[in-house]
Amino acid sequence: MQCPRCHERFENGGHWCIPYANWIAQGMLDFVRSTIGARDAYRQTGKGPEAVAGFSSCLVMSVTMIAEISLKTLLAQEGRTPSEFRRWGHDLRNLHDALSEATKARIREKYDSLGPPYSDWKGPDDLEVIIDKERRNFVAWRYLAEGHDASLTSNPYRLAAVAYAMFSLHVEKTNLPEIGAP
């Protein structure tokens, strides 16, 4: 089989289209950068905590998906396949732990040298602490209405900084074609 986007040949085990994943993550990052500051303004509109949770879930889900796409792209660049990704599910910690030590070190370098606005969003927590705190966001936040007893907490600002470090590393390692180019 051949990927219609990047034209890479692949077996039945699946294919992770790195250029397409990069473009998806880029668009989501653009959305997050333009929306993330509005969270505090939305909170001040007087809407209830449920509405704020709904607004926050849009940001949390977006930055979590950027992190997941970026981690899976880095894993694909290391030779891993989508069938292997399924083993780790949506757990950011499991995906991060599956990376080589060299890739994890490069993510840390990127994270430590982030510029604005991401450097402003980092906070006091270490990169691995943030990954661990946010590891199950994808599953937890998409089922907000499904009877959670404890309130869900997440910091989309901090995870956005981590996700950007991951994203910028895999983009650095990728020759991005124009969309639709053969």
Coordinates of C-alpha atoms in Angstrom, one line a residue:
M1 CA 0.0 0.0 0.0
Q2 CA 1.0 3.6 -0.4
C3 CA 0.2 6.7 1.7
P4 CA -1.9 9.1 -0.4
R5 CA -0.3 12.1 1.4
C6 CA 3.4 11.3 1.7
H7 CA 3.5 8.5 -0.9
E8 CA 5.5 6.2 1.5
R9 CA 5.0 2.5 0.9
F10 CA 3.8 0.5 3.9
E11 CA 2.7 -3.0 5.0
N12 CA -0.7 -3.9 6.5
G13 CA 0.7 -3.0 10.0
G14 CA -0.2 0.6 9.3
H15 CA 1.5 3.8 8.6
W16 CA 2.1 7.0 10.5
C17 CA 2.2 9.8 7.9
I18 CA 4.8 12.1 9.5
P19 CA 4.3 15.2 7.3
Y20 CA 0.5 15.0 7.8
A21 CA 0.9 14.6 11.5
N22 CA 3.1 17.7 11.5
W23 CA 0.6 19.8 9.7
I24 CA -2.2 18.7 12.0
A25 CA -0.2 19.5 15.1
Q26 CA 0.8 22.9 13.6
G27 CA -2.8 23.9 13.0
M28 CA -3.7 22.8 16.5
L29 CA -0.8 24.8 18.0
D30 CA -1.9 27.9 16.0
F31 CA -5.4 27.4 17.5
V32 CA -4.0 26.9 21.1
R33 CA -1.7 30.0 20.8
S34 CA -4.7 32.2 19.8
T35 CA -7.1 30.7 22.3
I36 CA -5.2 29.9 25.4
G37 CA -5.2 33.4 26.8
A38 CA -9.0 33.6 26.5
R39 CA -9.5 31.0 29.2
D40 CA -9.1 33.5 32.0
A41 CA -11.3 36.1 30.3
Y42 CA -14.0 33.4 29.8
R43 CA -13.7 32.5 33.5
Q44 CA -14.4 36.2 34.4
T45 CA -17.7 36.4 32.3
G46 CA -19.6 35.0 35.3
K47 CA -20.5 31.7 33.8
G48 CA -20.6 28.8 36.1
P49 CA -17.8 26.3 36.8
E50 CA -19.4 23.8 34.4
A51 CA -19.1 26.2 31.5
V52 CA -15.5 27.0 32.5
A53 CA -14.8 23.2 32.6
G54 CA -16.2 22.9 29.1
F55 CA -14.1 25.8 27.8
S56 CA -11.0 24.4 29.5
S57 CA -11.7 20.9 28.1
C58 CA -11.3 22.3 24.6
L59 CA -7.8 23.6 25.5
V60 CA -6.8 20.5 27.5
M61 CA -8.0 18.1 24.7
S62 CA -6.1 20.2 22.1
V63 CA -2.8 20.4 23.9
T64 CA -3.1 16.7 24.9
M65 CA -3.7 15.7 21.3
I66 CA -0.7 17.8 20.1
A67 CA 1.5 16.1 22.7
E68 CA 0.2 12.6 21.7
I69 CA 0.6 13.3 17.9
S70 CA 4.1 14.7 18.5
L71 CA 5.2 11.7 20.7
K72 CA 3.8 9.2 18.1
T73 CA 5.6 11.1 15.3
L74 CA 8.9 10.9 17.3
L75 CA 8.3 7.2 17.8
A76 CA 7.6 6.8 14.1
Q77 CA 10.9 8.6 13.4
E78 CA 12.6 6.0 15.6
G79 CA 11.1 3.2 13.5
R80 CA 8.0 2.4 15.6
T81 CA 4.7 1.6 13.9
P82 CA 1.0 2.4 14.6
S83 CA 0.4 -1.2 15.7
E84 CA 3.0 -0.5 18.5
F85 CA 1.3 2.8 19.4
R86 CA -1.9 0.9 20.2
R87 CA -0.1 -0.9 23.0
W88 CA 0.5 2.4 24.8
G89 CA -2.9 3.9 24.0
H90 CA -3.3 7.6 24.8
D91 CA -1.1 7.6 27.9
L92 CA 1.4 10.4 27.4
R93 CA 3.8 8.8 30.0
N94 CA 3.8 5.5 28.3
L95 CA 4.4 7.1 24.9
H96 CA 7.2 9.2 26.3
D97 CA 8.8 6.3 28.1
A98 CA 8.9 4.3 24.9
L99 CA 11.2 6.9 23.2
S100 CA 14.9 6.4 23.1
E101 CA 17.0 8.2 25.8
A102 CA 18.5 10.4 23.1
T103 CA 15.1 11.6 22.0
K104 CA 14.0 12.3 25.5
A105 CA 17.2 14.3 26.1
R106 CA 16.5 16.4 23.0
I107 CA 12.9 17.0 24.1
R108 CA 14.3 18.2 27.5
E109 CA 16.8 20.5 25.6
K110 CA 14.0 22.0 23.5
Y111 CA 11.8 22.5 26.6
D112 CA 14.6 24.1 28.6
S113 CA 15.3 26.6 25.8
L114 CA 11.7 27.6 24.9
G115 CA 11.0 31.2 24.0
P116 CA 7.8 33.2 24.5
P117 CA 4.9 32.5 24.8
Y118 CA 5.8 28.9 25.8
S119 CA 8.6 29.9 28.2
D120 CA 5.9 32.0 30.0
W121 CA 3.7 29.0 30.4
K122 CA 6.2 26.5 31.8
G123 CA 5.7 27.0 35.5
P124 CA 7.8 25.4 38.2
D125 CA 7.2 21.8 37.4
D126 CA 9.8 19.6 35.6
L127 CA 8.9 18.3 32.1
E128 CA 8.5 14.7 33.3
V129 CA 6.2 15.9 36.2
I130 CA 4.0 17.6 33.8
I131 CA 3.8 14.6 31.5
D132 CA 3.0 12.4 34.5
K133 CA 0.2 14.8 35.7
E134 CA -1.3 15.2 32.3
R135 CA -0.7 11.6 31.1
R136 CA -4.4 10.5 31.0
N137 CA -6.1 13.7 29.9
F138 CA -7.3 12.4 26.6
V139 CA -9.5 9.7 28.3
A140 CA -10.4 11.7 31.4
W141 CA -11.4 15.0 29.8
R142 CA -13.5 13.6 27.0
Y143 CA -15.8 11.9 29.4
L144 CA -16.5 14.9 31.7
A145 CA -20.2 14.2 31.9
E146 CA -19.7 10.6 32.8
G147 CA -20.1 10.9 36.6
H148 CA -16.6 12.0 37.8
D149 CA -16.6 12.4 41.5
A150 CA -13.4 14.3 41.7
S151 CA -12.9 17.5 39.8
L152 CA -10.5 17.2 36.9
T153 CA -7.4 19.4 37.1
S154 CA -5.1 20.1 34.3
N155 CA -2.9 23.0 33.2
P156 CA -3.2 23.5 29.5
Y157 CA -0.5 26.2 29.6
R158 CA 2.2 23.9 31.0
L159 CA 1.2 21.0 28.8
A160 CA 1.3 23.4 25.8
A161 CA 4.9 24.2 26.6
V162 CA 5.7 20.5 26.8
A163 CA 3.8 19.7 23.6
Y164 CA 5.5 22.5 21.7
A165 CA 9.0 21.1 22.7
M166 CA 8.0 17.7 21.4
F167 CA 6.5 19.2 18.2
S168 CA 9.5 21.4 17.5
L169 CA 11.8 18.4 17.8
H170 CA 10.0 16.2 15.3
V171 CA 9.5 19.1 12.9
E172 CA 13.3 19.7 13.1
K173 CA 13.8 16.1 12.1
T174 CA 11.3 16.2 9.2
N175 CA 11.5 17.6 5.7
L176 CA 7.9 19.0 5.5
P177 CA 6.5 18.9 2.0
E178 CA 3.7 21.2 0.9
I179 CA 0.3 19.7 1.4
G180 CA -0.8 17.8 -1.7
A181 CA 2.7 17.7 -3.1
P182 CA 3.9 14.3 -4.3

